[in-house]
Tab-separated table of C-alpha atoms and ligand atoms in Angstrom:
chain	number	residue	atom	x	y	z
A	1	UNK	CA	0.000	0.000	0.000
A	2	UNK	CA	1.074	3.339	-0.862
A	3	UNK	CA	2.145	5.715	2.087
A	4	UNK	CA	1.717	8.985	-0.169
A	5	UNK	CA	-1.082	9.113	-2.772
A	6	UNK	CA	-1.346	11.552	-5.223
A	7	UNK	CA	-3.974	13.567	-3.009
A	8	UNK	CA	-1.809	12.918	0.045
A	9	UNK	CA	1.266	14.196	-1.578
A	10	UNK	CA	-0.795	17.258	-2.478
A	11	UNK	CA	-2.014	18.150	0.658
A	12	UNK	CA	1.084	17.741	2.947
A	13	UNK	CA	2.750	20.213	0.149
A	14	UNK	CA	0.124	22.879	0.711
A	15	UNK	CA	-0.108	22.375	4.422
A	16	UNK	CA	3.936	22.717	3.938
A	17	UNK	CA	3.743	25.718	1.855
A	18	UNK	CA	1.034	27.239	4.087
A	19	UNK	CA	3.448	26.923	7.327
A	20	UNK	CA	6.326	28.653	5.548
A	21	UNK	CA	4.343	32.068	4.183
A	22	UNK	CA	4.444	33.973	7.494
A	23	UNK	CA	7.937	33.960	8.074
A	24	UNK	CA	8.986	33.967	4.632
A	25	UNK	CA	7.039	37.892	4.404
A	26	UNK	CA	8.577	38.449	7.844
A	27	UNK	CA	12.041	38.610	6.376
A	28	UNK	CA	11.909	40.397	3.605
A	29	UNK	CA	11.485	43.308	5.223
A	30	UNK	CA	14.802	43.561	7.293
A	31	UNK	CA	17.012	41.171	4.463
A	32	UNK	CA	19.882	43.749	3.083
A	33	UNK	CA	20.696	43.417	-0.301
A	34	UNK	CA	24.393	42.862	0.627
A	35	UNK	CA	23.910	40.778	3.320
A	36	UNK	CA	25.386	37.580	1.564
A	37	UNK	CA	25.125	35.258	4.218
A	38	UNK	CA	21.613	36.241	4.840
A	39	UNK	CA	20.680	35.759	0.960
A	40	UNK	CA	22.679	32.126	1.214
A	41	UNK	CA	20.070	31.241	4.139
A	42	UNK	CA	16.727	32.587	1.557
A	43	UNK	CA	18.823	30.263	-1.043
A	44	UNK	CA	18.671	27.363	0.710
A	45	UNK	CA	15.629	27.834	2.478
A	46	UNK	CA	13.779	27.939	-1.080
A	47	UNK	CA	15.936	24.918	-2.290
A	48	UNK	CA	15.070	23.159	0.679
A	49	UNK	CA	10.859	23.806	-0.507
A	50	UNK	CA	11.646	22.983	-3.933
A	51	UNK	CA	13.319	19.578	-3.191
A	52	UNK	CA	10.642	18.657	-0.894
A	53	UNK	CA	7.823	19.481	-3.448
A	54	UNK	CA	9.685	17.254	-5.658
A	55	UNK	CA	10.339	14.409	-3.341
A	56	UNK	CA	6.603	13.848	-2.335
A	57	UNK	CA	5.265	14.276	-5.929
A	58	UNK	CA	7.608	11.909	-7.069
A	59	UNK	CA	6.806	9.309	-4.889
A	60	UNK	CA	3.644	8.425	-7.466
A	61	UNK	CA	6.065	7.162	-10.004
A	62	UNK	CA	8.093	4.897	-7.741
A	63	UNK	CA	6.815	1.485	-6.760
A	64	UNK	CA	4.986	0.430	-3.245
A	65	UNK	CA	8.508	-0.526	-1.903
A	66	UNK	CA	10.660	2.485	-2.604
A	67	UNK	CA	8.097	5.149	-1.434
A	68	UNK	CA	8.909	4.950	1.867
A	69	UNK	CA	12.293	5.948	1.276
A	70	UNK	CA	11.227	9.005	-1.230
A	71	UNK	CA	8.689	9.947	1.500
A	72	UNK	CA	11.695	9.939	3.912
A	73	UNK	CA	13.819	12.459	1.799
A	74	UNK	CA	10.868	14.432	1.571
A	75	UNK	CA	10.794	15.051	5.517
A	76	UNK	CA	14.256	15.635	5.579
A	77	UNK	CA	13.950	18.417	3.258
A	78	UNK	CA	11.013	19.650	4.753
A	79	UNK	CA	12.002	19.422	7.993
A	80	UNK	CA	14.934	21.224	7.574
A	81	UNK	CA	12.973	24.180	5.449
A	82	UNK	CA	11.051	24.818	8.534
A	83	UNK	CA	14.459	25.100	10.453
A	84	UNK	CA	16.055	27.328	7.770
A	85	UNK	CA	13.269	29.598	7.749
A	86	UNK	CA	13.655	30.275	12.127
A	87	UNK	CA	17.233	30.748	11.154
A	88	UNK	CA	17.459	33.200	8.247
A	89	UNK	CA	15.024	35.209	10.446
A	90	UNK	CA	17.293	34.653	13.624
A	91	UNK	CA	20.621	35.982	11.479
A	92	UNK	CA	18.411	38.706	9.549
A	93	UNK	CA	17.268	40.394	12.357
A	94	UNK	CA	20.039	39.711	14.804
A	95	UNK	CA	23.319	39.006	12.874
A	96	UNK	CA	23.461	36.308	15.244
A	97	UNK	CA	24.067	32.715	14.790
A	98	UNK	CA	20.942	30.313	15.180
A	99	UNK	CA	22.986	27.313	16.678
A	100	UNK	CA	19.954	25.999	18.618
A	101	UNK	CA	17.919	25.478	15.372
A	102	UNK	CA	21.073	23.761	13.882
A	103	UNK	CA	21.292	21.174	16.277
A	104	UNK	CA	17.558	20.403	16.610
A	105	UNK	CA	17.274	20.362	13.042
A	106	UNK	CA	20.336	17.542	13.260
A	107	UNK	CA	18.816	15.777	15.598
A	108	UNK	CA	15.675	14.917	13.552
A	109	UNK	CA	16.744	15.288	10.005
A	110	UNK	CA	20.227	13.125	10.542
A	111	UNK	CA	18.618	9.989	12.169
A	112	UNK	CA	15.967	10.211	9.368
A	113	UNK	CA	19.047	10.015	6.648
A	114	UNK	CA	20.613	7.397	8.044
A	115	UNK	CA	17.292	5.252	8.171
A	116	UNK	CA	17.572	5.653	4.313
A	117	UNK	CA	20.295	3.360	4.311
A	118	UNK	CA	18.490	0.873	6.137
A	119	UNK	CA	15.434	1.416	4.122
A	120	UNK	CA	17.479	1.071	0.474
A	121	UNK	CA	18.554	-2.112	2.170
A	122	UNK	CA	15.349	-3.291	3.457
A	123	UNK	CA	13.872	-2.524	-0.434
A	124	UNK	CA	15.595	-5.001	-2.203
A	125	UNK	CA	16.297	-7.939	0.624
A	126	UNK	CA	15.756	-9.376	4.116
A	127	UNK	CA	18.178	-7.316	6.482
A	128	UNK	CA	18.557	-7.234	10.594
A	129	UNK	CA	17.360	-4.153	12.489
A	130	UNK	CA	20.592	-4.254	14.075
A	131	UNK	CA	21.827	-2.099	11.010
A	132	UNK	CA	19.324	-0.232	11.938
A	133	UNK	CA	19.574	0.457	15.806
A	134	UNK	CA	23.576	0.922	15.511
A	135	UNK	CA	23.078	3.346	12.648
A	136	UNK	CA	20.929	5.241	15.572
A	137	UNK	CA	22.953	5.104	18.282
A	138	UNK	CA	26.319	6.430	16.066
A	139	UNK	CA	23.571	9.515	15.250
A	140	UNK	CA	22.658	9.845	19.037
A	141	UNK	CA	26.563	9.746	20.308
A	142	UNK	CA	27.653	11.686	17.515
A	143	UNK	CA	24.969	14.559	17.951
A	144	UNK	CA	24.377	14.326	22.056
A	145	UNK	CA	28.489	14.493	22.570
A	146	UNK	CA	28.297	17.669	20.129
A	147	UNK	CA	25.611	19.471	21.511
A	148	UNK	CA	26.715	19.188	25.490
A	149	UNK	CA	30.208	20.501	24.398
A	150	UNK	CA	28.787	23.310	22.237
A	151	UNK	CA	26.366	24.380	24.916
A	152	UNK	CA	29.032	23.713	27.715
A	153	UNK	CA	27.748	21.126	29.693
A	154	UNK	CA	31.060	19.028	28.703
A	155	UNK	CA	34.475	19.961	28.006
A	156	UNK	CA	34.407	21.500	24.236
A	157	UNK	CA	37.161	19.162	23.651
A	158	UNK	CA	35.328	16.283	25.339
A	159	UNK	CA	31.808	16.981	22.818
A	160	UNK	CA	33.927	16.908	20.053
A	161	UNK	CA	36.089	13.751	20.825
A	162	UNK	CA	32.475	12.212	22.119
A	163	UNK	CA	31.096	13.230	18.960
A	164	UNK	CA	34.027	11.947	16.759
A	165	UNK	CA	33.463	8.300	18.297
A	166	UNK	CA	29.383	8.288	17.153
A	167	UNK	CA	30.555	9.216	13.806
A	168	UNK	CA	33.501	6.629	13.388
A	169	UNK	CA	30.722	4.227	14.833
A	170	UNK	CA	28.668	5.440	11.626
A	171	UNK	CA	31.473	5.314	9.086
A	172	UNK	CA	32.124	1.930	10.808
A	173	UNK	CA	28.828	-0.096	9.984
A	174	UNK	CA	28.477	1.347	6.926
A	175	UNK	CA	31.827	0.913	5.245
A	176	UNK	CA	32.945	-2.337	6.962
A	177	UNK	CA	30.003	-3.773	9.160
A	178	UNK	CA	26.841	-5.695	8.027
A	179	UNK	CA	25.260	-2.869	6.487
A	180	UNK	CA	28.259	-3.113	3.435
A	181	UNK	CA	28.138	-6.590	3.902
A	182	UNK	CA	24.485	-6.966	2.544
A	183	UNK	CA	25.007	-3.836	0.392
A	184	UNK	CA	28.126	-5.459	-1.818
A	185	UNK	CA	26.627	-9.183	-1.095
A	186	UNK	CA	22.821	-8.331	-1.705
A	187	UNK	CA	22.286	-5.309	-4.068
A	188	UNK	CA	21.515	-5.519	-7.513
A	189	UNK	CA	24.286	-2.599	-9.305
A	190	UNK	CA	21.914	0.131	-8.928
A	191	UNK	CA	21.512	0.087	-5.281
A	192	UNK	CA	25.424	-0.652	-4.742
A	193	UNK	CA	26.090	2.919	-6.542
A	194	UNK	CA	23.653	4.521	-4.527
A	195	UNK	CA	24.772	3.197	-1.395
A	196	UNK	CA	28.398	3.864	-2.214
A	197	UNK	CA	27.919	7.888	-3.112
A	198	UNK	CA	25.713	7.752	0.191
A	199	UNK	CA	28.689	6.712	1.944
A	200	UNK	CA	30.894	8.902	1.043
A	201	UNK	CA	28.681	11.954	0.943
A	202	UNK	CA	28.247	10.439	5.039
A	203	UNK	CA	32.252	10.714	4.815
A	204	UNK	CA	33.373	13.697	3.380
A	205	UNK	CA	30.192	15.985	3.412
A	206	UNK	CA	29.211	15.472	6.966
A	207	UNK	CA	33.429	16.603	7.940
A	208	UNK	CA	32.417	19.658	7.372
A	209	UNK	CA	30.629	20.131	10.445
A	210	UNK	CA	33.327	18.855	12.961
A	211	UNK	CA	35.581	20.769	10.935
A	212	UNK	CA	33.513	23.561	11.523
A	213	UNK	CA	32.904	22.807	15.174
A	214	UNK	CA	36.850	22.714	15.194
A	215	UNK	CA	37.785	25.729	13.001
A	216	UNK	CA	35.032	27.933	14.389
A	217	UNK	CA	34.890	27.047	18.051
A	218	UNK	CA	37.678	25.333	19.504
A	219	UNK	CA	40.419	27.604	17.661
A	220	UNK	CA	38.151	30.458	16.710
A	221	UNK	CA	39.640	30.676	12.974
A	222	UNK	CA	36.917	31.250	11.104
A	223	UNK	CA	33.961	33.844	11.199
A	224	UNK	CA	30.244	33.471	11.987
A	225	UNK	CA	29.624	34.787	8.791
A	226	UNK	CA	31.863	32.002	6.840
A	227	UNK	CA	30.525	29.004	8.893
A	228	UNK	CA	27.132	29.703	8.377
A	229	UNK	CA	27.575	29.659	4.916
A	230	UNK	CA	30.199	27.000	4.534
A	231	UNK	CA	27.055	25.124	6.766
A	232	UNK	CA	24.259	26.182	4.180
A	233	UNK	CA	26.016	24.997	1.548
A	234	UNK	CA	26.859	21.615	3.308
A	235	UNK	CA	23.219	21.040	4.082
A	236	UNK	CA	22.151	21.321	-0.121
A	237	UNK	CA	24.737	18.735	-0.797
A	238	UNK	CA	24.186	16.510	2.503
A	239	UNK	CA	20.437	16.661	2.622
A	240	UNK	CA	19.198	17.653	-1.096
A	241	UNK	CA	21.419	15.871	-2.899
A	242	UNK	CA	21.448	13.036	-0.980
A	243	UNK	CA	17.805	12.910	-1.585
A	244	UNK	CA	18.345	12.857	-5.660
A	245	UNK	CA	20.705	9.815	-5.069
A	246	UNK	CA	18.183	7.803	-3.601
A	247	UNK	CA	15.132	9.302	-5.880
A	248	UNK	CA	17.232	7.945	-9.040
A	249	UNK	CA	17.709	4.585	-7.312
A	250	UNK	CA	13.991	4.058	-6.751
A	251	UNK	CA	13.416	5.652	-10.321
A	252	UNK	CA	15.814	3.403	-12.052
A	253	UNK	CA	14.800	0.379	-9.787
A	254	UNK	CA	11.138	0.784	-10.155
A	255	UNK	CA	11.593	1.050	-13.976
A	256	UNK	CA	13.689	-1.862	-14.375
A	257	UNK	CA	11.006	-4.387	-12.283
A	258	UNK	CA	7.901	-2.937	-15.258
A	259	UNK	CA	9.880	-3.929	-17.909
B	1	RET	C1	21.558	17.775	7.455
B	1	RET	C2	22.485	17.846	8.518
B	1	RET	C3	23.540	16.997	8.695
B	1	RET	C4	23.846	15.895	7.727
B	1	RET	C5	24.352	17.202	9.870
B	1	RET	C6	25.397	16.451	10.218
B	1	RET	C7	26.146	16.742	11.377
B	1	RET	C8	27.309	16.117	11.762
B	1	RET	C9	27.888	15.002	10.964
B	1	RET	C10	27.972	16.565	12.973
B	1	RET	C11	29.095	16.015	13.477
B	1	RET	C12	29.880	16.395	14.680
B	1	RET	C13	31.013	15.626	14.953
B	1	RET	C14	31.405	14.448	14.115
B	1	RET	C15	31.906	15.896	16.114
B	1	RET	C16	31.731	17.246	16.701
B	1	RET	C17	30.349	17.672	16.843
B	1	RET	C18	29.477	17.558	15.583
B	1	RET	C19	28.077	17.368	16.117
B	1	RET	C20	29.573	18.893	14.823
């Protein structure tokens, strides 16, 4: 059974776009025209709606099994929209930066990507929810140990090394535990490819944040203004275009099983 019809997707967009409108008239009032990073956070924020619109639509040409996963990519887009709207408003009007909304956005949005491996997984064979439970507890380490040292409650050295071990947990299960095992034993090509550029956008495009947790708190060398963008940039490729990978897996998947 379908988890999105074509009505469904329809609605949740509208509801979506409805929930955005206030603050989106809020801030341009106060956005400057040179305010760059400001303009990067409108960018995003609209690329954020865009890609969710898409997702959801697109989850009527999929088949039954693959939705969920579309559906999924959809949230995280969404999701983070909402987020990105509280925090262009946040920098607009204050110049400040909207760390709390960063980290609460993480804490839904990256558990939610990492379920897509599980879910590309669980679309094409049998596979343990231990994948899936380790996968969550990396996420939880990796964003808990962050947040305490950002906020203070820790050490900032001690949130960062904390963090660091959730995230080699990740990188762990997915390059050399049973998650790869299934993936390079299990997967037709398709799915291998996908789950392969998902790693490594999990490798290298998720370092930018500890870098920037490194280079723009524990050694103070870069700007506010720098890290946010360097940030709004990370989240197109980590969260947008992770999405397109796994939309042209179901795509090509789902197209391959009418023939
Ligand atoms: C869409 C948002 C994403 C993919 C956010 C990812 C965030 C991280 C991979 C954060 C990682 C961190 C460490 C590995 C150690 C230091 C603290 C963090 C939380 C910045």
């Amino acid at each position: 059974m379908s988890l999105i019809t074509t009505k469904g997707a329809k609605a949740s967009l509208i509801a979506a776009a409805l929930s955005l409108l206030p603050a989106a008239a809020n801030a341009a009032e106060t956005l400057k025209a040179d305010d760059y990073v400001g303009i990067s956070f409108w960018l995003i924020s609209m690329a954020l709606v865009a890609a969710t619109a898409f997702f959801f639509i697109e989850t009527t040409r999929v088949q039954g099994k693959w939705k969920t996963s579309l559906t999924v990519s959809g949230l995280v887009t969404l999701i983070a929209a909402v987020h990105y709207f509280y925090m262009r408003d946040v920098w607009v009007a204050t110049g400040e930066t909207p760390t709390v909304y960063r980290y609460i956005d993480w804490l839904i949005t990256v558990p939610l990507l990492m379920i897509e491996f599980y879910l590309i997984l669980r679309a094409i064979t049998a596979v343990s929810g231990g994948i899936f439970w380790r996968l969550m507890i990396g996420t939880m380490v990796m964003l808990v140990g962050g947040y305490a040292g950002e906020v203070g409650y820790i050490g900032a050295w001690a949130g960062f090394i904390i963090g660091m071990v959730g995230w080699a947990y990740i990188l762990y299960e997915i390059f050399a535990g049973e998650a790869s095992r299934v993936a390079a034993e299990q997967a037709p090509p398709s799915v291998q490819s996908a789950f392969s550029t998902m790693r490594w956008i999990v490798t290298i495009g998720w370092a930018i944040y500890p870098i920037g947790y490194f280079m723009g708190y524990l050694n103070g060398a870069v700007s506010d203004e720098s890290l946010n963008v360097i940030y709004n940039i990370a989240d197109v490729w980590n969260k947008i275009a992770f999405g397109v990978i796994i939309w042209n897996v179901a795509v090509t998947e789902s197209e391959q099983s009418s023939k």
